PDB file of C-alpha atoms in Angstrom:
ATOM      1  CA  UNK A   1    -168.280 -65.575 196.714  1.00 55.00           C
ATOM      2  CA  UNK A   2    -168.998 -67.629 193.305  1.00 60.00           C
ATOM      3  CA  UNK A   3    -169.309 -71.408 194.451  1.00 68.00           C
ATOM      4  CA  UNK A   4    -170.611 -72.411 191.320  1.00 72.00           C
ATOM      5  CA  UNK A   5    -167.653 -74.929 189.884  1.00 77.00           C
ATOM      6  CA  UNK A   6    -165.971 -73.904 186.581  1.00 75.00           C
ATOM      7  CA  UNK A   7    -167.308 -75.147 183.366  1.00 71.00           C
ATOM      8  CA  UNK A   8    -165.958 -77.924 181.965  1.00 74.00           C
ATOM      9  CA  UNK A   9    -164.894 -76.323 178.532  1.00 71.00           C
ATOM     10  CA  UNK A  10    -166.772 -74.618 176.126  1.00 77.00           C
ATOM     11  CA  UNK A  11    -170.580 -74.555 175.380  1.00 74.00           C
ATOM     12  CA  UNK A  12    -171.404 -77.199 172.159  1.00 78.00           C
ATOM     13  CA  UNK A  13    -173.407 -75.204 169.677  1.00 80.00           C
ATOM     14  CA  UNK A  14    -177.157 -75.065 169.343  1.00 86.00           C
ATOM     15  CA  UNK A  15    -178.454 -77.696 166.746  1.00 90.00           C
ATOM     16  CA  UNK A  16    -181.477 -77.684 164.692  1.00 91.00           C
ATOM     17  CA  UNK A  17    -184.724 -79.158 166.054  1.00 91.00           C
ATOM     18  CA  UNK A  18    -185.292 -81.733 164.324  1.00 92.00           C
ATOM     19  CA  UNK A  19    -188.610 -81.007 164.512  1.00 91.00           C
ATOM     20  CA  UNK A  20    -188.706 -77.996 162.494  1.00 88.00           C
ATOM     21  CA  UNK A  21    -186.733 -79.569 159.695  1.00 88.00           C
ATOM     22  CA  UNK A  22    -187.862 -78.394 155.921  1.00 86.00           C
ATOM     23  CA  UNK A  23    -188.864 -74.703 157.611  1.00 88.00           C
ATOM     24  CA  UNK A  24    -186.130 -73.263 155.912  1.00 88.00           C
ATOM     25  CA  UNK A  25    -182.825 -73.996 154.832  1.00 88.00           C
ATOM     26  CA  UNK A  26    -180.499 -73.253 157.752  1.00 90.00           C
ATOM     27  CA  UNK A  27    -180.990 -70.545 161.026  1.00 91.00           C
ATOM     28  CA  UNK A  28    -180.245 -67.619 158.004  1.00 91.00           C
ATOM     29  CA  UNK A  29    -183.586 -68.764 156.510  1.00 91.00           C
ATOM     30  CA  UNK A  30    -185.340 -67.668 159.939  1.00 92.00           C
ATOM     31  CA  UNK A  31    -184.162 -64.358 159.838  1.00 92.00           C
ATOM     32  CA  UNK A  32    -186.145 -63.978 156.103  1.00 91.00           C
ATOM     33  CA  UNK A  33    -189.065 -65.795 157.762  1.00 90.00           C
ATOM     34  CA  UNK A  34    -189.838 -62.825 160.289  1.00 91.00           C
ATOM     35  CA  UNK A  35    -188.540 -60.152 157.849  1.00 89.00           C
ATOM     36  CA  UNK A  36    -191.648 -58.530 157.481  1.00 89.00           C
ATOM     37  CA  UNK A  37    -192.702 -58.238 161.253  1.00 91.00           C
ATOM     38  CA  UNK A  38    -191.760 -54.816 161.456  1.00 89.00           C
ATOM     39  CA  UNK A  39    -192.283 -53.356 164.926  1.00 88.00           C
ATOM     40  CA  UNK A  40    -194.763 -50.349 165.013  1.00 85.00           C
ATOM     41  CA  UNK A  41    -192.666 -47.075 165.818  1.00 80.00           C
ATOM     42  CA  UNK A  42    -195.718 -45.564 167.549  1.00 80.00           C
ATOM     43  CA  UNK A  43    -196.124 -48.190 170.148  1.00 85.00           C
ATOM     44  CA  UNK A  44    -195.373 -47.891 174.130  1.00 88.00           C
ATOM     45  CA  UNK A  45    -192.034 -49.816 174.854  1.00 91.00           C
ATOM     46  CA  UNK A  46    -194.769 -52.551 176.924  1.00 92.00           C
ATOM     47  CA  UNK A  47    -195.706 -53.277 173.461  1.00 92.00           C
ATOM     48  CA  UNK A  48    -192.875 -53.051 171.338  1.00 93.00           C
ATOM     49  CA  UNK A  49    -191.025 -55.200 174.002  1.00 94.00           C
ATOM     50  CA  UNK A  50    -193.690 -58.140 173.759  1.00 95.00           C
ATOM     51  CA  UNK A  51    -194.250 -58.157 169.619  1.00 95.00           C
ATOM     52  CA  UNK A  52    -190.281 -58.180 169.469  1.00 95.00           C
ATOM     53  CA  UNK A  53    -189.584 -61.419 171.883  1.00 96.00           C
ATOM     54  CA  UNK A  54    -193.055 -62.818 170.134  1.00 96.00           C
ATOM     55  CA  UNK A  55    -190.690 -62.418 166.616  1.00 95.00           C
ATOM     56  CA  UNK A  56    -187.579 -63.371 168.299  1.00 95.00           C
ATOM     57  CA  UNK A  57    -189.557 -66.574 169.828  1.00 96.00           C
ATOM     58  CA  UNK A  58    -190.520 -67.863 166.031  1.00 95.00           C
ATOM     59  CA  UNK A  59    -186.768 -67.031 165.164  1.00 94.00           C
ATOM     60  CA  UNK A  60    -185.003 -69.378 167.843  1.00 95.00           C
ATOM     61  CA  UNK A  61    -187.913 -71.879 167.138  1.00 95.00           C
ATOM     62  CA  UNK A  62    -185.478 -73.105 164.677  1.00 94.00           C
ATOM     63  CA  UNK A  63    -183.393 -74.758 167.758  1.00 94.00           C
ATOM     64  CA  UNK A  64    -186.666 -75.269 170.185  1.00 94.00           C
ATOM     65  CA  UNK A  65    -189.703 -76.195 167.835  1.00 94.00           C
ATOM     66  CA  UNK A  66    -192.460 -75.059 171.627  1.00 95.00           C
ATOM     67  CA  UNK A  67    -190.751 -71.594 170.544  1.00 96.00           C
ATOM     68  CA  UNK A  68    -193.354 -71.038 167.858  1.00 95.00           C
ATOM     69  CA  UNK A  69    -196.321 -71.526 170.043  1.00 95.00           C
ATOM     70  CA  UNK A  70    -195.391 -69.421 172.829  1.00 96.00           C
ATOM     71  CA  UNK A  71    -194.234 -66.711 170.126  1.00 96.00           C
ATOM     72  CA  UNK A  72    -198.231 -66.598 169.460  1.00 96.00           C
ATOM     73  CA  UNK A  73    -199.210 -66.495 173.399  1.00 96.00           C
ATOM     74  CA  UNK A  74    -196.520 -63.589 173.760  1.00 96.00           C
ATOM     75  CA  UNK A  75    -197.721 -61.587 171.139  1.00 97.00           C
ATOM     76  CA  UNK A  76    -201.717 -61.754 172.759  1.00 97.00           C
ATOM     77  CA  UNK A  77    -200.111 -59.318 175.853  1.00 96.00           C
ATOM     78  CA  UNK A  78    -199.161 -56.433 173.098  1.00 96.00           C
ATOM     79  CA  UNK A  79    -202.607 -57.242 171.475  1.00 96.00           C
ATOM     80  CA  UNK A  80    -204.515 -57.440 174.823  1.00 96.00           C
ATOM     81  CA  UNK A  81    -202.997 -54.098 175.728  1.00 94.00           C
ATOM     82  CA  UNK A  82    -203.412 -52.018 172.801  1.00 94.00           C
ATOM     83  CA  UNK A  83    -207.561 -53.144 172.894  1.00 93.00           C
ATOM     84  CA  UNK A  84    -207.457 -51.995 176.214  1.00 90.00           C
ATOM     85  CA  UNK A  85    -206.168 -48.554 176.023  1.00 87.00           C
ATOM     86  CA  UNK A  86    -207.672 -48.377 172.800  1.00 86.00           C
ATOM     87  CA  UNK A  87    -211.309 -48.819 173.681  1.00 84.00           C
ATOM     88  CA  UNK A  88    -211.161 -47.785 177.233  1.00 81.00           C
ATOM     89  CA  UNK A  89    -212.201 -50.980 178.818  1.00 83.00           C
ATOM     90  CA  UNK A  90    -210.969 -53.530 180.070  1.00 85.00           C
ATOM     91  CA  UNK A  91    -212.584 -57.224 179.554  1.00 89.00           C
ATOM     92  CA  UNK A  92    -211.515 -60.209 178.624  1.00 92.00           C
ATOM     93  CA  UNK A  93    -209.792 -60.758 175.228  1.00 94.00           C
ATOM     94  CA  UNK A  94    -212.514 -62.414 172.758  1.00 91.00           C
ATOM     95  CA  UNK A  95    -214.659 -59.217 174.426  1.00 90.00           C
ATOM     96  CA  UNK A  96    -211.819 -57.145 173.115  1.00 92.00           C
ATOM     97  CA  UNK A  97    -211.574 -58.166 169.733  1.00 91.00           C
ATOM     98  CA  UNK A  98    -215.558 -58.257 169.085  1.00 87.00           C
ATOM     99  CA  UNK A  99    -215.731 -54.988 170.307  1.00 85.00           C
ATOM    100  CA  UNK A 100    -212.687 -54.018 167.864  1.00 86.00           C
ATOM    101  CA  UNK A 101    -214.640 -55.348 165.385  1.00 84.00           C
ATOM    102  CA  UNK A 102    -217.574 -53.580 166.090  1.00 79.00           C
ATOM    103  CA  UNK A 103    -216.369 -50.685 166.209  1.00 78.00           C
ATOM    104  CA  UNK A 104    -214.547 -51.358 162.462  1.00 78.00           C
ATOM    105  CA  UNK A 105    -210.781 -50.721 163.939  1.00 83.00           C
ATOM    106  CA  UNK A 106    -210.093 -54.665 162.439  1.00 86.00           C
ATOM    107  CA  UNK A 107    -211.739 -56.242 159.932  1.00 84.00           C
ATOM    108  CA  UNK A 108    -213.810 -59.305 160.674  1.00 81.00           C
ATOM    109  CA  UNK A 109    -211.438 -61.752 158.610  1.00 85.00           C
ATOM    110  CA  UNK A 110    -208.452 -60.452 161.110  1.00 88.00           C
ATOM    111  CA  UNK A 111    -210.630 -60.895 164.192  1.00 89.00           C
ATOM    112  CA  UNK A 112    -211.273 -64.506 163.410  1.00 89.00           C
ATOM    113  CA  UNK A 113    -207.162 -64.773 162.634  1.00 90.00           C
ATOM    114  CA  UNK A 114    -206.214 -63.011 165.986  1.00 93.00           C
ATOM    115  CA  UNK A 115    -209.676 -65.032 167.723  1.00 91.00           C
ATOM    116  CA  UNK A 116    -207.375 -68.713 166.160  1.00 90.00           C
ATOM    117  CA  UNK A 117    -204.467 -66.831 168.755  1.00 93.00           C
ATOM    118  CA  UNK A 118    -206.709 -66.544 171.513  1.00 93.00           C
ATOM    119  CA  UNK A 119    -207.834 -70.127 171.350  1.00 91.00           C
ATOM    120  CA  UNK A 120    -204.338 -71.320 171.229  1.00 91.00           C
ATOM    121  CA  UNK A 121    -203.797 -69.588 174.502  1.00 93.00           C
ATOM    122  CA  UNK A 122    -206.879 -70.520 176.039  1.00 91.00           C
ATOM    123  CA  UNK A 123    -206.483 -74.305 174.874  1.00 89.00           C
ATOM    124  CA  UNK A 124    -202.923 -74.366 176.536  1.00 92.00           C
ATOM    125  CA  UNK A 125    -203.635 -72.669 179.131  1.00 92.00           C
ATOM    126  CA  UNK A 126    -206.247 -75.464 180.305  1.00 91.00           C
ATOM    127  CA  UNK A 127    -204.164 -78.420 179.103  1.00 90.00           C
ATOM    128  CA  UNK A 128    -205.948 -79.394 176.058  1.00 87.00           C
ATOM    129  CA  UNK A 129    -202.509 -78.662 174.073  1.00 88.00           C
ATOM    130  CA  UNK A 130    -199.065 -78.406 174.314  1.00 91.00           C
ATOM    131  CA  UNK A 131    -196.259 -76.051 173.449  1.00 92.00           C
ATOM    132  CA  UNK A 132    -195.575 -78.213 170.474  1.00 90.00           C
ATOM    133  CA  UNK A 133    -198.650 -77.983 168.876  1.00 87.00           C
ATOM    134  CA  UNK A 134    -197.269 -75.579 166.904  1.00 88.00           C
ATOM    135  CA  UNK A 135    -194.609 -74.987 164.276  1.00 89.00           C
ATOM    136  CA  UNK A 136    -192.771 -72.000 162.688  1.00 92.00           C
ATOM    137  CA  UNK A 137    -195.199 -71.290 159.385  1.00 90.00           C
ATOM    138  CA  UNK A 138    -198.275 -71.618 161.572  1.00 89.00           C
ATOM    139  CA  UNK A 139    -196.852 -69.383 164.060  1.00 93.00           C
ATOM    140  CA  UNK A 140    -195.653 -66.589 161.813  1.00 93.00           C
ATOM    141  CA  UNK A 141    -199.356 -66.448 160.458  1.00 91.00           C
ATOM    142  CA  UNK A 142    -200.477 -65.725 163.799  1.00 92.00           C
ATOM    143  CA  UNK A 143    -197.699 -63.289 164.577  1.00 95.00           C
ATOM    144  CA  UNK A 144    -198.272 -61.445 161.604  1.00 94.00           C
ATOM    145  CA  UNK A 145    -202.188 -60.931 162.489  1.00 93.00           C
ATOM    146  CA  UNK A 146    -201.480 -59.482 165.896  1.00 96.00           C
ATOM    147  CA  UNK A 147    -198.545 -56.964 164.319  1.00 95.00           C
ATOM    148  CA  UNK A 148    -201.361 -56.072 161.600  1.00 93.00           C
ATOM    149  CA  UNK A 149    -204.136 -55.657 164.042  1.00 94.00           C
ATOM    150  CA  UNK A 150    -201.552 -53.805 166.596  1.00 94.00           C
ATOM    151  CA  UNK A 151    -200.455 -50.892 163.875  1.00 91.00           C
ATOM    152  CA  UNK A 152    -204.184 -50.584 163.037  1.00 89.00           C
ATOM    153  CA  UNK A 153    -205.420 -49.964 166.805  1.00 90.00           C
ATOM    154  CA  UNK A 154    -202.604 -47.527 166.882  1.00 86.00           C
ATOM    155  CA  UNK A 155    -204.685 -45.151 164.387  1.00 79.00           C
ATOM    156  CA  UNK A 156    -205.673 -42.202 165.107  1.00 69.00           C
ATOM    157  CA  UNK A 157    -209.705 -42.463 165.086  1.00 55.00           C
ATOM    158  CA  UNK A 158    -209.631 -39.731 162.495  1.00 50.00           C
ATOM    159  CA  UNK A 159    -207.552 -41.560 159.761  1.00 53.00           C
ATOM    160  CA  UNK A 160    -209.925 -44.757 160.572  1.00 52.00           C
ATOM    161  CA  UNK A 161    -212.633 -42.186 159.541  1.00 51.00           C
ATOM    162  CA  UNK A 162    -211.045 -40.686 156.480  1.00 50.00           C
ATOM    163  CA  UNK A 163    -210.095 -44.520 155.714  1.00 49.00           C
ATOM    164  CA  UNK A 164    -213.490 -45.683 155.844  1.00 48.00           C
ATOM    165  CA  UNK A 165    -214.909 -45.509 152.473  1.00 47.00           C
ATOM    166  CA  UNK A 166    -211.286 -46.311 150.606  1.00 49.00           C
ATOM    167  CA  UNK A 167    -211.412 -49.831 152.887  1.00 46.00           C
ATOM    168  CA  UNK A 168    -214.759 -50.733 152.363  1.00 46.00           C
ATOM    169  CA  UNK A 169    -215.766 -49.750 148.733  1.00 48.00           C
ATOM    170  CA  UNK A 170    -218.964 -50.481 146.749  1.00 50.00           C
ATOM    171  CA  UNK A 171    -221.316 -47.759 145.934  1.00 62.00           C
ATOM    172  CA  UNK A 172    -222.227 -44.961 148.815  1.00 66.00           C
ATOM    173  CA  UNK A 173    -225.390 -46.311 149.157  1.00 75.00           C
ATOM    174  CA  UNK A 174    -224.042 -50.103 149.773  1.00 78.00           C
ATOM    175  CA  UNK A 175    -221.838 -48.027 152.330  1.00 81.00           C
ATOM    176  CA  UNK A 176    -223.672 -46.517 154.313  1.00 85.00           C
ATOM    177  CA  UNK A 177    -226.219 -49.851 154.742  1.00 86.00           C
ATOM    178  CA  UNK A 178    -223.333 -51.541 155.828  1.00 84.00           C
ATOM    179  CA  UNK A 179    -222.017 -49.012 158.315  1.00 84.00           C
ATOM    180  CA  UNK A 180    -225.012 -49.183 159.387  1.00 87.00           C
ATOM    181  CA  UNK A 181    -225.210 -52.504 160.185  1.00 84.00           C
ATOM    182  CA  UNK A 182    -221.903 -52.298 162.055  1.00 81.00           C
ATOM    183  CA  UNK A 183    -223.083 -49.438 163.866  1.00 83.00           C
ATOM    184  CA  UNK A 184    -225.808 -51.270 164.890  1.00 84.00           C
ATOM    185  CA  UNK A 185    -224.143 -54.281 166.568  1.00 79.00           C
ATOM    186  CA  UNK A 186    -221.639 -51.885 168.402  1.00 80.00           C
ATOM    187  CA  UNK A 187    -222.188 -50.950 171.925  1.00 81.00           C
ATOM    188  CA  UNK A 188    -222.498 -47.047 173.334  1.00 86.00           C
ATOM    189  CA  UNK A 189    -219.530 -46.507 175.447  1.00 84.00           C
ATOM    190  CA  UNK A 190    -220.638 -46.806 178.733  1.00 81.00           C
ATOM    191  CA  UNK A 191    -218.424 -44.355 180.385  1.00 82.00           C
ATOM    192  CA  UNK A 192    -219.717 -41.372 177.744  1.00 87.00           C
ATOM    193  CA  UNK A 193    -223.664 -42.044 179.195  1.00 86.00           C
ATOM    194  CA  UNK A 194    -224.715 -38.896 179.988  1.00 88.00           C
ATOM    195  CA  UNK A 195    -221.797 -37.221 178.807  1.00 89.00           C
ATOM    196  CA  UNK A 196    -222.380 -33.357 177.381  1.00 90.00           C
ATOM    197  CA  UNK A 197    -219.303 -31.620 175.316  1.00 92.00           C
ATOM    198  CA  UNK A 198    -219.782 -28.323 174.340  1.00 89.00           C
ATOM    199  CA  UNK A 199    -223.278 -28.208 174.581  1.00 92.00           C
ATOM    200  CA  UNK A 200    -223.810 -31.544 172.901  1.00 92.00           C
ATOM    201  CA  UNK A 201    -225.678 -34.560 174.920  1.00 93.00           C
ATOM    202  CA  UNK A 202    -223.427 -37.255 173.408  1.00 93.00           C
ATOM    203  CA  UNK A 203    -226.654 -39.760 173.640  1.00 93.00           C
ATOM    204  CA  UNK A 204    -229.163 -37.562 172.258  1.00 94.00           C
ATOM    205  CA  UNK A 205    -226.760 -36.767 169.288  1.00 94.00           C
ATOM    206  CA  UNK A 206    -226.093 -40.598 168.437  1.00 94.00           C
ATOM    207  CA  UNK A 207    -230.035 -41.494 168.897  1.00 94.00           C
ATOM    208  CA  UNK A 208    -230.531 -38.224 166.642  1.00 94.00           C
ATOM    209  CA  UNK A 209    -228.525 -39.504 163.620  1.00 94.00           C
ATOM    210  CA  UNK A 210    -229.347 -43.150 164.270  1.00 93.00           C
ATOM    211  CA  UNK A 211    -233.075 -42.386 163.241  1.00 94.00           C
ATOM    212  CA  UNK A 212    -232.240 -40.484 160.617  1.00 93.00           C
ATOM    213  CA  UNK A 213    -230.330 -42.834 158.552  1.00 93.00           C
ATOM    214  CA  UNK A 214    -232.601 -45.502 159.611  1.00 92.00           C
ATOM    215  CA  UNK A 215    -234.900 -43.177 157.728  1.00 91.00           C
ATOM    216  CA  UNK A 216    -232.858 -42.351 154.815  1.00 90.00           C
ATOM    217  CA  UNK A 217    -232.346 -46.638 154.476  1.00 90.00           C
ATOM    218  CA  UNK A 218    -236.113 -47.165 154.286  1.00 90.00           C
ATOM    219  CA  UNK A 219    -236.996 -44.705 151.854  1.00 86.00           C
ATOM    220  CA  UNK A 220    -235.228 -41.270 152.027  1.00 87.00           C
ATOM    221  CA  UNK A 221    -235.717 -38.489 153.856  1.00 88.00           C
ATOM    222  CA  UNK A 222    -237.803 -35.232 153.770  1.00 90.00           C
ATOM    223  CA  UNK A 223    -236.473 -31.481 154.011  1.00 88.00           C
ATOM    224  CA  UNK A 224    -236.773 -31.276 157.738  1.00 91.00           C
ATOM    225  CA  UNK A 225    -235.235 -34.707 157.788  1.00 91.00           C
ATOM    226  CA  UNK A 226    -232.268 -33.327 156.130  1.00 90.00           C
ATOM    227  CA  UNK A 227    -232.267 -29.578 157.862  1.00 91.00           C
ATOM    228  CA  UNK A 228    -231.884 -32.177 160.774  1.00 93.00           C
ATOM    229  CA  UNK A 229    -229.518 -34.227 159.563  1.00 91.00           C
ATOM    230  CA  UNK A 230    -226.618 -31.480 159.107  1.00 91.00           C
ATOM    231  CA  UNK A 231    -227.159 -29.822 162.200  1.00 92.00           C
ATOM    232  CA  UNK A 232    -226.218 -33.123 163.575  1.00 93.00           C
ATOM    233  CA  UNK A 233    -223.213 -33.168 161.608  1.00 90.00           C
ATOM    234  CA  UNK A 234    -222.215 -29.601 162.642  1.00 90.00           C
ATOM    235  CA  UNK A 235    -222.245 -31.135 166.153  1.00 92.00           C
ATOM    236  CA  UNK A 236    -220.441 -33.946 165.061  1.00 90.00           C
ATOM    237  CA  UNK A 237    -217.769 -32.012 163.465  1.00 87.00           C
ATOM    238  CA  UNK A 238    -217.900 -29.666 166.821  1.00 88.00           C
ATOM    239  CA  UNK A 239    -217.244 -32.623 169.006  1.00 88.00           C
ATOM    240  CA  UNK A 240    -214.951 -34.910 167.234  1.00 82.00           C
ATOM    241  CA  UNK A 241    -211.351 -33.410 168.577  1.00 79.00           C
ATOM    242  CA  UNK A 242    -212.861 -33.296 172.131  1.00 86.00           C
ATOM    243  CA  UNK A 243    -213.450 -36.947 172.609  1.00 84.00           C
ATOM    244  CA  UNK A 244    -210.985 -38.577 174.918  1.00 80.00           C
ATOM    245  CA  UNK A 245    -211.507 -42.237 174.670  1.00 79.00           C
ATOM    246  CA  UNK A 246    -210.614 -43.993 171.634  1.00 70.00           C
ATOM    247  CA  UNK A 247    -213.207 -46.247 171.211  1.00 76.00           C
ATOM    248  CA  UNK A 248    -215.880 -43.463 172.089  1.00 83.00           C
ATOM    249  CA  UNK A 249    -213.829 -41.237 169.614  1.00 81.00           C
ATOM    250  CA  UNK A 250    -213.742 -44.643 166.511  1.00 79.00           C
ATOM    251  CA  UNK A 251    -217.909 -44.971 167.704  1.00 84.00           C
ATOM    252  CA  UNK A 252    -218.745 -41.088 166.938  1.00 87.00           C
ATOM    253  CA  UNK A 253    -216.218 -41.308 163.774  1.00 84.00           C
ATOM    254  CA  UNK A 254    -218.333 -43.927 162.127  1.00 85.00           C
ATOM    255  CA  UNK A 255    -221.400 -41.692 163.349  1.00 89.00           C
ATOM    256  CA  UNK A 256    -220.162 -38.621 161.194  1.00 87.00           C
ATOM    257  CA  UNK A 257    -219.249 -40.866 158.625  1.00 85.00           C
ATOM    258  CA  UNK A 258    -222.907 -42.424 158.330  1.00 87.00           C
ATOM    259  CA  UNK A 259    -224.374 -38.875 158.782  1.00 88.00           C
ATOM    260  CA  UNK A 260    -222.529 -37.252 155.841  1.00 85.00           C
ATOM    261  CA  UNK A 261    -223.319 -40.182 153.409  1.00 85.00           C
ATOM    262  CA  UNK A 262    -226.997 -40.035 154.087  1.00 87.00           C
ATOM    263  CA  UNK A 263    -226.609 -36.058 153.469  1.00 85.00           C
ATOM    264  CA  UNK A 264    -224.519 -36.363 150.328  1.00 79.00           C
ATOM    265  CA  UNK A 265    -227.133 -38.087 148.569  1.00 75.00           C
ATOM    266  CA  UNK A 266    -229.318 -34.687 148.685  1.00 78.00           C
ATOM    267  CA  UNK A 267    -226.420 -32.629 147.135  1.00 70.00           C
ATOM    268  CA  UNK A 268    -227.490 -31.402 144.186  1.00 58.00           C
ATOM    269  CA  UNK A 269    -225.936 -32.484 140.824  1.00 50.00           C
ATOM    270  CA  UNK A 270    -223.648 -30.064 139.589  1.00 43.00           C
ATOM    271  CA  UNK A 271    -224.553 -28.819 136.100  1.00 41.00           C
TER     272      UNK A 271
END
């Protein structure tokens, strides 16, 4: 039995904040404010579920300014678990993002954007801030990151590969020093120590081709060098659909990728 009395008449209407006054226009203007945070068709429904209320959050901030904040410390769950499954770990966030980074899934101006979300969350989380420290247009920002970030993680490792040289541009030679540099700072997935696939020691092969364009960098290398060098990338190329961890699968991608720019540059000329 309902013992809950009647209402009294009708609900009054939901006014504006006053605190998020010169946003936009009226609540119609909100709806063009999160028009581009288009939810990623690929995603699990976990994920699709949190980046929608995280948009829906910075819509209704219009009649509860503290809205916009915890739209940003919403959206960190979809983000949180897309680094998980993607890299096969699981640590804490800022661990997640610098391995993301590492690895070249996100670029190192997003992981600073999506690190500004973690802070948030951390800061409020401890009581430094509140949920109004926040408004709509700094929200959305953050939003936006995590949506970008999200429909990258969701690549396949071998479109991240084929992407590689279009994203980072500059001369082949300017590429592959700076691949190498990121390849240097990422870690070896733990889980793949050890690990053989189809004949290939996983460890050996990523030693292999790490001295070899450490070699080509500091001064080129000789015939057996290269000989080497594209045996390696026949194992690469042997390997690559086998690998069942994404972050192992984004670590070997770069790996081929560094490989067959170091070899290209022995190609002869066509004449």
């Amino acid at each position: 039995m309902n013992s809950l009395p009647p209402l009294p008449g009708p609900l009054p209407l939901p006014v504006q904040d006053p605190r998020a006054r010169g946003v936009v226009l009226d609540y119609a203007g909100m709806h063009t404010l999160v028009g581009d945070l288009v939810l990623p068709t690929d995603a699990s429904m976990y994920v699709m579920s949190a980046l929608e209320t995280a948009r829906e959050l910075i819509r209704y901030s219009y009649y509860r300014y503290e809205f916009a904040t915890v739209a940003v410390t919403h959206s960190l769950f979809a983000l949180e678990h897309v680094l998980v499954e993607r890299l096969a770990i699981d640590e804490p966030l800022q661990k997640l993002i610098e391995r993301a980074t590492d690895a070249g899934l996100i670029s190192v101006e997003l992981a600073a954007e999506l690190d500004r979300s973690r802070l948030l969350r951390d800061n409020l989380t401890q009581g430094a801030v509140t949920s109004a420290s926040l408004g709509p247009t700094g929200a959305i920002d953050m939003v936006r990151a995590v949506f970008e970030a999200v429909s990258l993680l969701l690549r396949p490792a071998r479109e991240v590969e084929a992407t590689a040289v279009e994203g980072k541009g500059g001369q082949p030679e300017e590429l592959l020093a700076r691949l190498w540099k990121e390849h240097r700072r990422a870690l070896y997935p733990d889980s793949f120590r050890g690990v053989d696939i189809e004949g290939v020691e996983l460890i050996l092969l990523d030693a292999d081709v790490a001295g070899l364009v450490l070699r080509e960098l500091n001064g080129g290398l000789d015939d057996s060098g290269i000989a080497i060098l594209w045996a390696c990338i026949a194992d690469l190329d042997k390997i690559a659909s086998l690998i069942n961890s994404e972050y192992c699968a984004s670590y070997f991608a770069r790996l081929r990728t560094m490989a067959q720019l170091a070899a290209a540059r022995h190609i002869p000329t066509a004449t």
